[in-house]
Every structure is written in C-alpha cells, then in structure tokens.
PDB file of C-alpha atoms and ligand atoms in Angstrom:
ATOM      1  CA  MET A   1       2.543   4.577 -24.786  1.00  0.00           C
ATOM      2  CA  ASN A   2       1.090   1.062 -24.341  1.00  0.00           C
ATOM      3  CA  SER A   3       4.540  -0.413 -23.780  1.00  0.00           C
ATOM      4  CA  ASP A   4       5.490   2.287 -21.251  1.00  0.00           C
ATOM      5  CA  PRO A   5       5.731   1.084 -17.661  1.00  0.00           C
ATOM      6  CA  ILE A   6       3.249   1.226 -14.812  1.00  0.00           C
ATOM      7  CA  ALA A   7       4.982   2.901 -11.863  1.00  0.00           C
ATOM      8  CA  VAL A   8       4.345   1.872  -8.262  1.00  0.00           C
ATOM      9  CA  PHE A   9       5.646   3.818  -5.301  1.00  0.00           C
ATOM     10  CA  ASP A  10       5.779   3.323  -1.570  1.00  0.00           C
ATOM     11  CA  SER A  11       7.647   4.771   1.373  1.00  0.00           C
ATOM     12  CA  GLY A  12       9.709   1.585   1.459  1.00  0.00           C
ATOM     13  CA  LEU A  13       9.239  -1.947   0.331  1.00  0.00           C
ATOM     14  CA  GLY A  14       5.707  -2.700   1.514  1.00  0.00           C
ATOM     15  CA  GLY A  15       4.324  -1.654  -1.879  1.00  0.00           C
ATOM     16  CA  LEU A  16       5.899  -4.769  -3.329  1.00  0.00           C
ATOM     17  CA  THR A  17       2.762  -6.612  -2.155  1.00  0.00           C
ATOM     18  CA  VAL A  18       0.952  -4.547  -4.809  1.00  0.00           C
ATOM     19  CA  VAL A  19       3.668  -5.304  -7.394  1.00  0.00           C
ATOM     20  CA  LYS A  20       3.160  -9.014  -6.761  1.00  0.00           C
ATOM     21  CA  ALA A  21      -0.576  -8.693  -7.419  1.00  0.00           C
ATOM     22  CA  LEU A  22       0.067  -6.548 -10.521  1.00  0.00           C
ATOM     23  CA  GLN A  23       2.530  -9.057 -11.969  1.00  0.00           C
ATOM     24  CA  LYS A  24      -0.081 -11.783 -11.530  1.00  0.00           C
ATOM     25  CA  ALA A  25      -2.961  -9.778 -13.024  1.00  0.00           C
ATOM     26  CA  LEU A  26      -0.980  -8.030 -15.790  1.00  0.00           C
ATOM     27  CA  PRO A  27       2.039 -10.227 -16.600  1.00  0.00           C
ATOM     28  CA  SER A  28       3.042  -8.407 -19.770  1.00  0.00           C
ATOM     29  CA  GLU A  29       3.167  -4.923 -18.220  1.00  0.00           C
ATOM     30  CA  ALA A  30       6.574  -3.380 -17.498  1.00  0.00           C
ATOM     31  CA  ILE A  31       6.699  -2.192 -13.896  1.00  0.00           C
ATOM     32  CA  ILE A  32       8.904   0.419 -12.228  1.00  0.00           C
ATOM     33  CA  TYR A  33       9.021   0.347  -8.450  1.00  0.00           C
ATOM     34  CA  PHE A  34      10.130   3.266  -6.317  1.00  0.00           C
ATOM     35  CA  GLY A  35      10.811   2.725  -2.607  1.00  0.00           C
ATOM     36  CA  ASP A  36      11.705   5.797  -0.572  1.00  0.00           C
ATOM     37  CA  SER A  37      13.947   3.793   1.758  1.00  0.00           C
ATOM     38  CA  ALA A  38      15.916   6.864   2.897  1.00  0.00           C
ATOM     39  CA  ARG A  39      12.804   8.556   4.288  1.00  0.00           C
ATOM     40  CA  VAL A  40      10.665   5.620   5.445  1.00  0.00           C
ATOM     41  CA  PRO A  41       8.495   5.579   7.578  1.00  0.00           C
ATOM     42  CA  TYR A  42       5.895   8.042   6.296  1.00  0.00           C
ATOM     43  CA  GLY A  43       3.353   6.829   8.842  1.00  0.00           C
ATOM     44  CA  ASN A  44       4.465   9.124  11.631  1.00  0.00           C
ATOM     45  CA  LYS A  45       5.320  12.182   9.499  1.00  0.00           C
ATOM     46  CA  SER A  46       3.312  15.325   8.798  1.00  0.00           C
ATOM     47  CA  LYS A  47       0.895  15.803   5.913  1.00  0.00           C
ATOM     48  CA  THR A  48       3.144  18.538   4.485  1.00  0.00           C
ATOM     49  CA  LEU A  49       6.184  16.290   4.360  1.00  0.00           C
ATOM     50  CA  VAL A  50       4.355  13.260   2.927  1.00  0.00           C
ATOM     51  CA  ARG A  51       2.881  15.512   0.205  1.00  0.00           C
ATOM     52  CA  GLU A  52       6.296  16.947  -0.623  1.00  0.00           C
ATOM     53  CA  TYR A  53       7.901  13.487  -0.857  1.00  0.00           C
ATOM     54  CA  SER A  54       5.023  12.126  -2.954  1.00  0.00           C
ATOM     55  CA  ARG A  55       5.279  15.060  -5.369  1.00  0.00           C
ATOM     56  CA  GLU A  56       9.026  14.526  -5.841  1.00  0.00           C
ATOM     57  CA  ILE A  57       8.551  10.818  -6.513  1.00  0.00           C
ATOM     58  CA  THR A  58       5.716  11.477  -8.976  1.00  0.00           C
ATOM     59  CA  GLU A  59       7.941  13.889 -10.931  1.00  0.00           C
ATOM     60  CA  PHE A  60      10.727  11.293 -11.002  1.00  0.00           C
ATOM     61  CA  LEU A  61       8.375   8.580 -12.269  1.00  0.00           C
ATOM     62  CA  ILE A  62       6.890  10.822 -14.958  1.00  0.00           C
ATOM     63  CA  ASN A  63      10.446  11.468 -16.165  1.00  0.00           C
ATOM     64  CA  LYS A  64      10.898   7.692 -16.336  1.00  0.00           C
ATOM     65  CA  LYS A  65       7.994   7.643 -18.841  1.00  0.00           C
ATOM     66  CA  ALA A  66       5.440   5.992 -16.565  1.00  0.00           C
ATOM     67  CA  LYS A  67       1.998   5.718 -18.221  1.00  0.00           C
ATOM     68  CA  MET A  68       0.224   5.430 -14.877  1.00  0.00           C
ATOM     69  CA  ILE A  69       1.206   5.643 -11.196  1.00  0.00           C
ATOM     70  CA  VAL A  70      -0.086   3.402  -8.440  1.00  0.00           C
ATOM     71  CA  VAL A  71       0.386   5.002  -5.031  1.00  0.00           C
ATOM     72  CA  ALA A  72       0.888   1.750  -3.143  1.00  0.00           C
ATOM     73  CA  CYS A  73       1.554   3.467   0.181  1.00  0.00           C
ATOM     74  CA  ASN A  74      -1.589   3.839   2.294  1.00  0.00           C
ATOM     75  CA  THR A  75      -0.167   6.870   4.110  1.00  0.00           C
ATOM     76  CA  ALA A  76       0.666   8.659   0.827  1.00  0.00           C
ATOM     77  CA  SER A  77      -2.731   7.648  -0.605  1.00  0.00           C
ATOM     78  CA  ALA A  78      -4.465   9.074   2.468  1.00  0.00           C
ATOM     79  CA  LEU A  79      -2.477  12.309   2.687  1.00  0.00           C
ATOM     80  CA  ALA A  80      -1.270  13.141  -0.814  1.00  0.00           C
ATOM     81  CA  LEU A  81      -3.319  11.445  -3.557  1.00  0.00           C
ATOM     82  CA  GLU A  82      -5.891  14.236  -3.871  1.00  0.00           C
ATOM     83  CA  ASN A  83      -3.153  16.856  -4.280  1.00  0.00           C
ATOM     84  CA  LEU A  84      -1.211  14.747  -6.779  1.00  0.00           C
ATOM     85  CA  THR A  85      -4.359  14.197  -8.843  1.00  0.00           C
ATOM     86  CA  SER A  86      -5.044  17.899  -9.101  1.00  0.00           C
ATOM     87  CA  GLU A  87      -1.411  18.758  -9.791  1.00  0.00           C
ATOM     88  CA  PHE A  88      -0.432  16.128 -12.377  1.00  0.00           C
ATOM     89  CA  GLU A  89      -2.124  14.865 -15.531  1.00  0.00           C
ATOM     90  CA  ILE A  90      -0.830  11.299 -15.327  1.00  0.00           C
ATOM     91  CA  PRO A  91      -3.477   8.716 -14.284  1.00  0.00           C
ATOM     92  CA  LEU A  92      -3.066   7.961 -10.578  1.00  0.00           C
ATOM     93  CA  LEU A  93      -4.556   5.237  -8.410  1.00  0.00           C
ATOM     94  CA  GLY A  94      -4.275   4.900  -4.636  1.00  0.00           C
ATOM     95  CA  VAL A  95      -4.914   1.853  -2.465  1.00  0.00           C
ATOM     96  CA  ILE A  96      -7.716   3.244  -0.319  1.00  0.00           C
ATOM     97  CA  GLU A  97     -10.635   3.067  -2.780  1.00  0.00           C
ATOM     98  CA  PRO A  98      -9.845  -0.537  -3.781  1.00  0.00           C
ATOM     99  CA  GLY A  99      -9.603  -1.514  -0.082  1.00  0.00           C
ATOM    100  CA  VAL A 100     -12.935   0.140   0.663  1.00  0.00           C
ATOM    101  CA  GLU A 101     -14.622  -1.646  -2.250  1.00  0.00           C
ATOM    102  CA  ALA A 102     -13.342  -5.013  -1.106  1.00  0.00           C
ATOM    103  CA  ALA A 103     -14.460  -4.356   2.499  1.00  0.00           C
ATOM    104  CA  LEU A 104     -17.964  -3.327   1.462  1.00  0.00           C
ATOM    105  CA  LYS A 105     -18.323  -6.527  -0.528  1.00  0.00           C
ATOM    106  CA  ALA A 106     -17.078  -8.598   2.408  1.00  0.00           C
ATOM    107  CA  THR A 107     -18.991  -7.238   5.408  1.00  0.00           C
ATOM    108  CA  GLY A 108     -22.195  -8.927   6.451  1.00  0.00           C
ATOM    109  CA  ASN A 109     -22.934  -7.125   9.731  1.00  0.00           C
ATOM    110  CA  HIS A 110     -21.779  -3.658   8.530  1.00  0.00           C
ATOM    111  CA  ARG A 111     -19.238  -3.421  11.323  1.00  0.00           C
ATOM    112  CA  VAL A 112     -15.889  -2.671   9.707  1.00  0.00           C
ATOM    113  CA  GLY A 113     -12.477  -2.144  11.307  1.00  0.00           C
ATOM    114  CA  ILE A 114      -9.562  -0.212   9.813  1.00  0.00           C
ATOM    115  CA  ILE A 115      -5.969  -0.582  10.953  1.00  0.00           C
ATOM    116  CA  GLY A 116      -3.092   1.521   9.614  1.00  0.00           C
ATOM    117  CA  THR A 117      -0.280   3.898  10.470  1.00  0.00           C
ATOM    118  CA  ILE A 118      -0.829   6.843  12.808  1.00  0.00           C
ATOM    119  CA  ALA A 119      -1.008   9.265   9.842  1.00  0.00           C
ATOM    120  CA  THR A 120      -3.467   7.137   7.846  1.00  0.00           C
ATOM    121  CA  ILE A 121      -5.817   6.639  10.789  1.00  0.00           C
ATOM    122  CA  ARG A 122      -5.556  10.289  11.854  1.00  0.00           C
ATOM    123  CA  SER A 123      -6.398  11.447   8.312  1.00  0.00           C
ATOM    124  CA  GLY A 124      -9.806   9.726   8.429  1.00  0.00           C
ATOM    125  CA  ALA A 125      -9.390   8.938   4.705  1.00  0.00           C
ATOM    126  CA  TYR A 126     -10.806   5.408   4.929  1.00  0.00           C
ATOM    127  CA  GLU A 127     -13.816   6.492   7.033  1.00  0.00           C
ATOM    128  CA  LYS A 128     -14.596   9.296   4.610  1.00  0.00           C
ATOM    129  CA  ILE A 129     -14.743   7.004   1.586  1.00  0.00           C
ATOM    130  CA  LEU A 130     -16.497   4.178   3.461  1.00  0.00           C
ATOM    131  CA  LYS A 131     -19.198   6.560   4.676  1.00  0.00           C
ATOM    132  CA  ALA A 132     -19.597   8.123   1.228  1.00  0.00           C
ATOM    133  CA  ARG A 133     -20.130   4.651  -0.283  1.00  0.00           C
ATOM    134  CA  SER A 134     -22.389   3.130   2.329  1.00  0.00           C
ATOM    135  CA  ARG A 135     -24.593   4.667   4.976  1.00  0.00           C
ATOM    136  CA  GLY A 136     -25.243   2.952   8.275  1.00  0.00           C
ATOM    137  CA  LEU A 137     -21.807   1.426   8.623  1.00  0.00           C
ATOM    138  CA  ASN A 138     -20.209   1.119  12.053  1.00  0.00           C
ATOM    139  CA  ILE A 139     -16.530   1.908  11.623  1.00  0.00           C
ATOM    140  CA  PHE A 140     -13.745   1.291  14.149  1.00  0.00           C
ATOM    141  CA  SER A 141     -10.191   2.542  13.554  1.00  0.00           C
ATOM    142  CA  LYS A 142      -6.936   1.757  15.268  1.00  0.00           C
ATOM    143  CA  SER A 143      -3.387   2.786  14.471  1.00  0.00           C
ATOM    144  CA  CYS A 144      -0.887  -0.026  14.984  1.00  0.00           C
ATOM    145  CA  PRO A 145       2.537   1.668  14.723  1.00  0.00           C
ATOM    146  CA  LEU A 146       4.557  -1.325  15.953  1.00  0.00           C
ATOM    147  CA  PHE A 147       3.494  -3.555  13.063  1.00  0.00           C
ATOM    148  CA  VAL A 148       5.764  -1.847  10.474  1.00  0.00           C
ATOM    149  CA  PRO A 149       9.019  -2.295  12.448  1.00  0.00           C
ATOM    150  CA  LEU A 150       8.045  -5.902  13.245  1.00  0.00           C
ATOM    151  CA  VAL A 151       7.704  -6.654   9.534  1.00  0.00           C
ATOM    152  CA  GLU A 152      10.880  -4.758   8.666  1.00  0.00           C
ATOM    153  CA  GLU A 153      12.742  -6.888  11.227  1.00  0.00           C
ATOM    154  CA  GLY A 154      11.211 -10.049   9.826  1.00  0.00           C
ATOM    155  CA  TRP A 155       9.314 -10.853  13.045  1.00  0.00           C
ATOM    156  CA  LEU A 156       6.355 -12.318  11.241  1.00  0.00           C
ATOM    157  CA  ASN A 157       5.495 -14.956  13.832  1.00  0.00           C
ATOM    158  CA  GLY A 158       6.198 -15.932  17.424  1.00  0.00           C
ATOM    159  CA  SER A 159       5.222 -14.597  20.826  1.00  0.00           C
ATOM    160  CA  VAL A 160       6.173 -10.933  20.228  1.00  0.00           C
ATOM    161  CA  PRO A 161       3.964 -10.291  17.153  1.00  0.00           C
ATOM    162  CA  ASP A 162       1.201 -12.414  18.760  1.00  0.00           C
ATOM    163  CA  LEU A 163       1.211 -10.220  21.885  1.00  0.00           C
ATOM    164  CA  VAL A 164       1.409  -6.935  19.970  1.00  0.00           C
ATOM    165  CA  ALA A 165      -1.431  -7.976  17.642  1.00  0.00           C
ATOM    166  CA  ALA A 166      -3.619  -9.148  20.534  1.00  0.00           C
ATOM    167  CA  GLU A 167      -3.062  -5.856  22.368  1.00  0.00           C
ATOM    168  CA  TYR A 168      -3.920  -3.753  19.303  1.00  0.00           C
ATOM    169  CA  LEU A 169      -6.938  -5.747  18.198  1.00  0.00           C
ATOM    170  CA  HIS A 170      -8.780  -6.721  21.376  1.00  0.00           C
ATOM    171  CA  GLU A 171     -11.007  -3.614  21.231  1.00  0.00           C
ATOM    172  CA  MET A 172     -12.001  -4.424  17.671  1.00  0.00           C
ATOM    173  CA  ASN A 173     -12.897  -7.953  18.701  1.00  0.00           C
ATOM    174  CA  ALA A 174     -15.095  -6.501  21.451  1.00  0.00           C
ATOM    175  CA  GLN A 175     -16.816  -4.322  18.828  1.00  0.00           C
ATOM    176  CA  ASN A 176     -17.689  -7.459  16.880  1.00  0.00           C
ATOM    177  CA  VAL A 177     -16.393  -6.254  13.497  1.00  0.00           C
ATOM    178  CA  ASP A 178     -16.652  -8.949  10.814  1.00  0.00           C
ATOM    179  CA  THR A 179     -14.208  -7.276   8.397  1.00  0.00           C
ATOM    180  CA  ILE A 180     -10.895  -5.498   9.002  1.00  0.00           C
ATOM    181  CA  ILE A 181      -9.132  -3.455   6.331  1.00  0.00           C
ATOM    182  CA  LEU A 182      -5.358  -3.911   6.455  1.00  0.00           C
ATOM    183  CA  GLY A 183      -4.741  -0.225   5.706  1.00  0.00           C
ATOM    184  CA  CYS A 184      -0.966  -0.429   5.479  1.00  0.00           C
ATOM    185  CA  THR A 185       1.309  -2.040   2.926  1.00  0.00           C
ATOM    186  CA  HIS A 186       3.166  -4.096   5.548  1.00  0.00           C
ATOM    187  CA  TYR A 187       0.228  -5.680   7.318  1.00  0.00           C
ATOM    188  CA  PRO A 188      -0.549  -8.433   4.761  1.00  0.00           C
ATOM    189  CA  LEU A 189       2.700 -10.078   5.843  1.00  0.00           C
ATOM    190  CA  LEU A 190       1.299 -10.364   9.365  1.00  0.00           C
ATOM    191  CA  LYS A 191      -1.969 -11.903   8.161  1.00  0.00           C
ATOM    192  CA  PRO A 192      -1.400 -15.309   9.808  1.00  0.00           C
ATOM    193  CA  VAL A 193      -0.721 -13.607  13.174  1.00  0.00           C
ATOM    194  CA  LEU A 194      -3.685 -11.257  12.817  1.00  0.00           C
ATOM    195  CA  GLN A 195      -6.010 -14.066  11.800  1.00  0.00           C
ATOM    196  CA  LYS A 196      -5.058 -15.904  15.003  1.00  0.00           C
ATOM    197  CA  VAL A 197      -6.009 -13.026  17.310  1.00  0.00           C
ATOM    198  CA  VAL A 198      -9.178 -11.670  15.661  1.00  0.00           C
ATOM    199  CA  ASN A 199     -12.614 -13.197  16.255  1.00  0.00           C
ATOM    200  CA  MET A 200     -13.290 -16.347  14.297  1.00  0.00           C
ATOM    201  CA  ASP A 201     -14.498 -15.744  10.700  1.00  0.00           C
ATOM    202  CA  THR A 202     -13.295 -12.110  10.647  1.00  0.00           C
ATOM    203  CA  ILE A 203     -12.311 -11.243   7.080  1.00  0.00           C
ATOM    204  CA  LEU A 204      -8.973  -9.431   6.673  1.00  0.00           C
ATOM    205  CA  ILE A 205      -8.914  -7.200   3.603  1.00  0.00           C
ATOM    206  CA  ASP A 206      -5.648  -6.897   1.743  1.00  0.00           C
ATOM    207  CA  SER A 207      -6.185  -4.300  -0.991  1.00  0.00           C
ATOM    208  CA  ALA A 208      -3.328  -5.504  -3.242  1.00  0.00           C
ATOM    209  CA  ASP A 209      -5.472  -7.762  -5.457  1.00  0.00           C
ATOM    210  CA  THR A 210      -8.301  -5.225  -5.778  1.00  0.00           C
ATOM    211  CA  THR A 211      -5.752  -2.515  -6.604  1.00  0.00           C
ATOM    212  CA  ALA A 212      -4.322  -4.695  -9.388  1.00  0.00           C
ATOM    213  CA  LEU A 213      -7.806  -5.276 -10.813  1.00  0.00           C
ATOM    214  CA  LYS A 214      -8.556  -1.526 -10.680  1.00  0.00           C
ATOM    215  CA  THR A 215      -5.242  -0.812 -12.430  1.00  0.00           C
ATOM    216  CA  ALA A 216      -6.208  -3.205 -15.230  1.00  0.00           C
ATOM    217  CA  GLU A 217      -9.629  -1.540 -15.524  1.00  0.00           C
ATOM    218  CA  MET A 218      -8.071   1.924 -15.693  1.00  0.00           C
ATOM    219  CA  LEU A 219      -5.520   0.924 -18.346  1.00  0.00           C
ATOM    220  CA  LYS A 220      -8.231  -0.730 -20.427  1.00  0.00           C
ATOM    221  CA  LYS A 221     -10.492   2.302 -20.142  1.00  0.00           C
ATOM    222  CA  LEU A 222      -7.655   4.612 -21.172  1.00  0.00           C
ATOM    223  CA  GLY A 223      -6.671   2.306 -24.049  1.00  0.00           C
ATOM    224  CA  ILE A 224      -3.114   1.903 -22.763  1.00  0.00           C
ATOM    225  CA  LEU A 225      -2.995  -1.784 -21.828  1.00  0.00           C
ATOM    226  CA  ASN A 226       0.144  -3.577 -23.001  1.00  0.00           C
ATOM    227  CA  ASN A 227      -1.088  -6.346 -25.283  1.00  0.00           C
ATOM    228  CA  SER A 228       2.292  -7.957 -25.822  1.00  0.00           C
ATOM    229  CA  SER A 229       2.642 -11.670 -25.036  1.00  0.00           C
ATOM    230  CA  LYS A 230       6.142 -11.216 -23.589  1.00  0.00           C
ATOM    231  CA  PRO A 231       6.586 -11.029 -19.788  1.00  0.00           C
ATOM    232  CA  GLY A 232       7.011  -7.435 -18.599  1.00  0.00           C
ATOM    233  CA  SER A 233      10.254  -6.119 -17.120  1.00  0.00           C
ATOM    234  CA  PHE A 234      10.684  -5.051 -13.490  1.00  0.00           C
ATOM    235  CA  THR A 235      12.915  -2.116 -12.513  1.00  0.00           C
ATOM    236  CA  CYS A 236      13.574  -0.968  -8.954  1.00  0.00           C
ATOM    237  CA  PHE A 237      14.696   2.383  -7.571  1.00  0.00           C
ATOM    238  CA  VAL A 238      15.308   3.200  -3.922  1.00  0.00           C
ATOM    239  CA  THR A 239      16.658   6.261  -2.139  1.00  0.00           C
ATOM    240  CA  ASP A 240      19.020   4.368   0.204  1.00  0.00           C
ATOM    241  CA  LEU A 241      20.409   0.947   1.142  1.00  0.00           C
ATOM    242  CA  PRO A 242      19.761  -0.985  -2.089  1.00  0.00           C
ATOM    243  CA  LEU A 243      21.256  -4.203  -0.728  1.00  0.00           C
ATOM    244  CA  ARG A 244      19.027  -4.242   2.353  1.00  0.00           C
ATOM    245  CA  PHE A 245      16.109  -3.569   0.021  1.00  0.00           C
ATOM    246  CA  LYS A 246      17.064  -6.560  -2.123  1.00  0.00           C
ATOM    247  CA  VAL A 247      17.153  -8.879   0.880  1.00  0.00           C
ATOM    248  CA  LEU A 248      13.856  -7.674   2.372  1.00  0.00           C
ATOM    249  CA  ALA A 249      12.175  -7.515  -1.035  1.00  0.00           C
ATOM    250  CA  HIS A 250      12.629 -11.246  -1.346  1.00  0.00           C
ATOM    251  CA  ARG A 251      10.320 -11.605   1.672  1.00  0.00           C
ATOM    252  CA  PHE A 252       7.606  -9.475   0.090  1.00  0.00           C
ATOM    253  CA  LEU A 253       7.861 -10.643  -3.497  1.00  0.00           C
ATOM    254  CA  GLY A 254       9.024 -14.213  -3.094  1.00  0.00           C
ATOM    255  CA  THR A 255      11.418 -13.739  -6.021  1.00  0.00           C
ATOM    256  CA  VAL A 256      14.933 -12.349  -6.263  1.00  0.00           C
ATOM    257  CA  ILE A 257      15.362  -8.836  -7.690  1.00  0.00           C
ATOM    258  CA  ASP A 258      18.383  -8.641 -10.005  1.00  0.00           C
ATOM    259  CA  HIS A 259      19.250  -5.006  -9.716  1.00  0.00           C
ATOM    260  CA  VAL A 260      18.214  -2.070  -7.532  1.00  0.00           C
ATOM    261  CA  SER A 261      19.348   1.472  -8.415  1.00  0.00           C
ATOM    262  CA  THR A 262      19.826   4.213  -5.865  1.00  0.00           C
ATOM    263  CA  VAL A 263      18.536   7.704  -6.665  1.00  0.00           C
ATOM    264  CA  HIS A 264      18.790  10.994  -4.804  1.00  0.00           C
ATOM    265  CA  LEU A 265      15.724  13.154  -5.136  1.00  0.00           C
ATOM    266  CA  THR A 266      16.813  16.304  -3.354  1.00  0.00           C
TER     267      THR A 266
HETATM  268  N1  LIG B   1       3.862   2.293   3.402  1.00  0.00           N
HETATM  269  C1  LIG B   1       3.279   2.750   4.633  1.00  0.00           C
HETATM  270  C2  LIG B   1       1.766   2.617   4.566  1.00  0.00           C
HETATM  271  O1  LIG B   1       1.234   1.834   3.811  1.00  0.00           O
HETATM  272  C3  LIG B   1       3.804   1.985   5.831  1.00  0.00           C
HETATM  273  C4  LIG B   1       5.234   2.298   6.171  1.00  0.00           C
HETATM  274  C5  LIG B   1       5.435   3.765   6.548  1.00  0.00           C
HETATM  275  O2  LIG B   1       5.003   4.201   7.628  1.00  0.00           O
HETATM  276  O3  LIG B   1       6.003   4.466   5.726  1.00  0.00           O
HETATM  277  O4  LIG B   1       1.073   3.299   5.268  1.00  0.00           O
END
C-alpha cells in the first residue's frame, strides 16, 4: 500500500502544476497523472457531465491501484468532489480547501477575490468554504474563461494576455482586494501577467503548494507515506492527443515526460 501511487487528475494538463508541487514535497512517491484531454474544457460544462467524467476517472485510477486521489481540477473539485467522497472509499483531496486556507492566511484586509472557470465561479464552492471558515470576509468572484485558451496556446505574455487580464481584473482592483485565489489549474502560468495588472502588493494564491502539503499530511495521518529513499516514478494517461500533451506538459512541468499512454474511458 505505501508504495502504491498517488493519482492526480485534471480535465487536461493544468493539474501538472500540482504534480510539480507534489514531486517537490514528496519526491519518493510514485505519481499517476490522468488528463482528460479528449473532453477538456470542463469549465463550461454542466454539473452532471463533470460528475460523470470525474466518476469514470476515479474508477480508472482505483483500478490502477492508486492509494489516494488528488482532484487537481478546480472545476471537478467544485462540482464533483462531494459526490466522489460519498461514493468511493479511497481518500480524496480537492484543490479548493487548500486554496482557501492559503488565502485566509494571506489576507490582511479581509477582502478576497476568486477567479476561475464559469462552472467553478457559478458553483459558489469557494465562497461557501471561505464563509464557513471565516466570518466577515468580503468576497468578490469573477469567471475568466479566456485565460484557459490563452495558456493552452502558450500566450503567457504580450499585449493580448495583458489586455484580457486588465479587462477581467479591473473590478477587483476597484474593490481593493488584497488577495486573489487563482481558482483554476491554468492560471498560475499567467501569474506574471496577473501580477502586472492587479493593485500593487496584491497576493495571488496558487493552491498547488498547499495541496501538496495537505496530501503529505493526509498520507502521514493514514500511515501510507512512501518512506523509500528512491525517487518516485511518474506515469501519464490522457484520453486524446498524447503528443500534444507531451509538448504542452513541458511548459507546465519544466521537464520532459518520457511516455504518455492514451486510454478510452467510454
Ligand atoms: N482544469 C480546469 C480548472 O481548474 C480548467 C480547464 C477546464 O476548463 O477544464 O478549473
């Protein structure tokens, strides 16, 4: 059990930001990554569909002997995590709670912004947990649907992302938030652009590191940490276009992935 892999899934490749943090925090853990590249994006799909996809992926990962699953997709965490937790016995962790924890630690003026996909923002999942953890917060949400295609196209800087970011975030600047949760796997790659357009000293919360720390805590608590001194393996599955995934994954992970397998879930 201890040497079994941690599984991480996302609608596409954005969840690799979480893999990167996991590999740093838990270098001896084996990791399986599942990117649903055939059905990405989840961010503009219905709750029913995102739940169905998340259930299929969870079943696949359990069959691959995962000891724990990290739902690295914010949209799946917002729409499906509760259902998965009640349906499956495997330990599951989403990215919303870790993001909320980091934001609550960071804010000084209790004015917090959340940006994410249409589905994540519409679900109100971040607000719900923020409000449950801390009363008296002023919360401002904004969906930023153009950020995902910009990242997928590799437009991480230049006048187009600058303009799009300024347009999306000017209201939040006017609301004087001091902390913004990057509630989507892709947004950390736009951090330099976002930092340029938000008010000075605004803290941008990327939940990847906090998620990795939470994963370590959970594994320790459950007694299933891998204590080996050898570096853990990394295995990748996608549902379409493995070569495109390999190329784009390099951008997210900073390292080359040797092999990506294609699977068909339905
Ligand atoms: N992974 C998704 C998220 O974090 C972004 C991409 C998508 O819309 O599927 O919300």
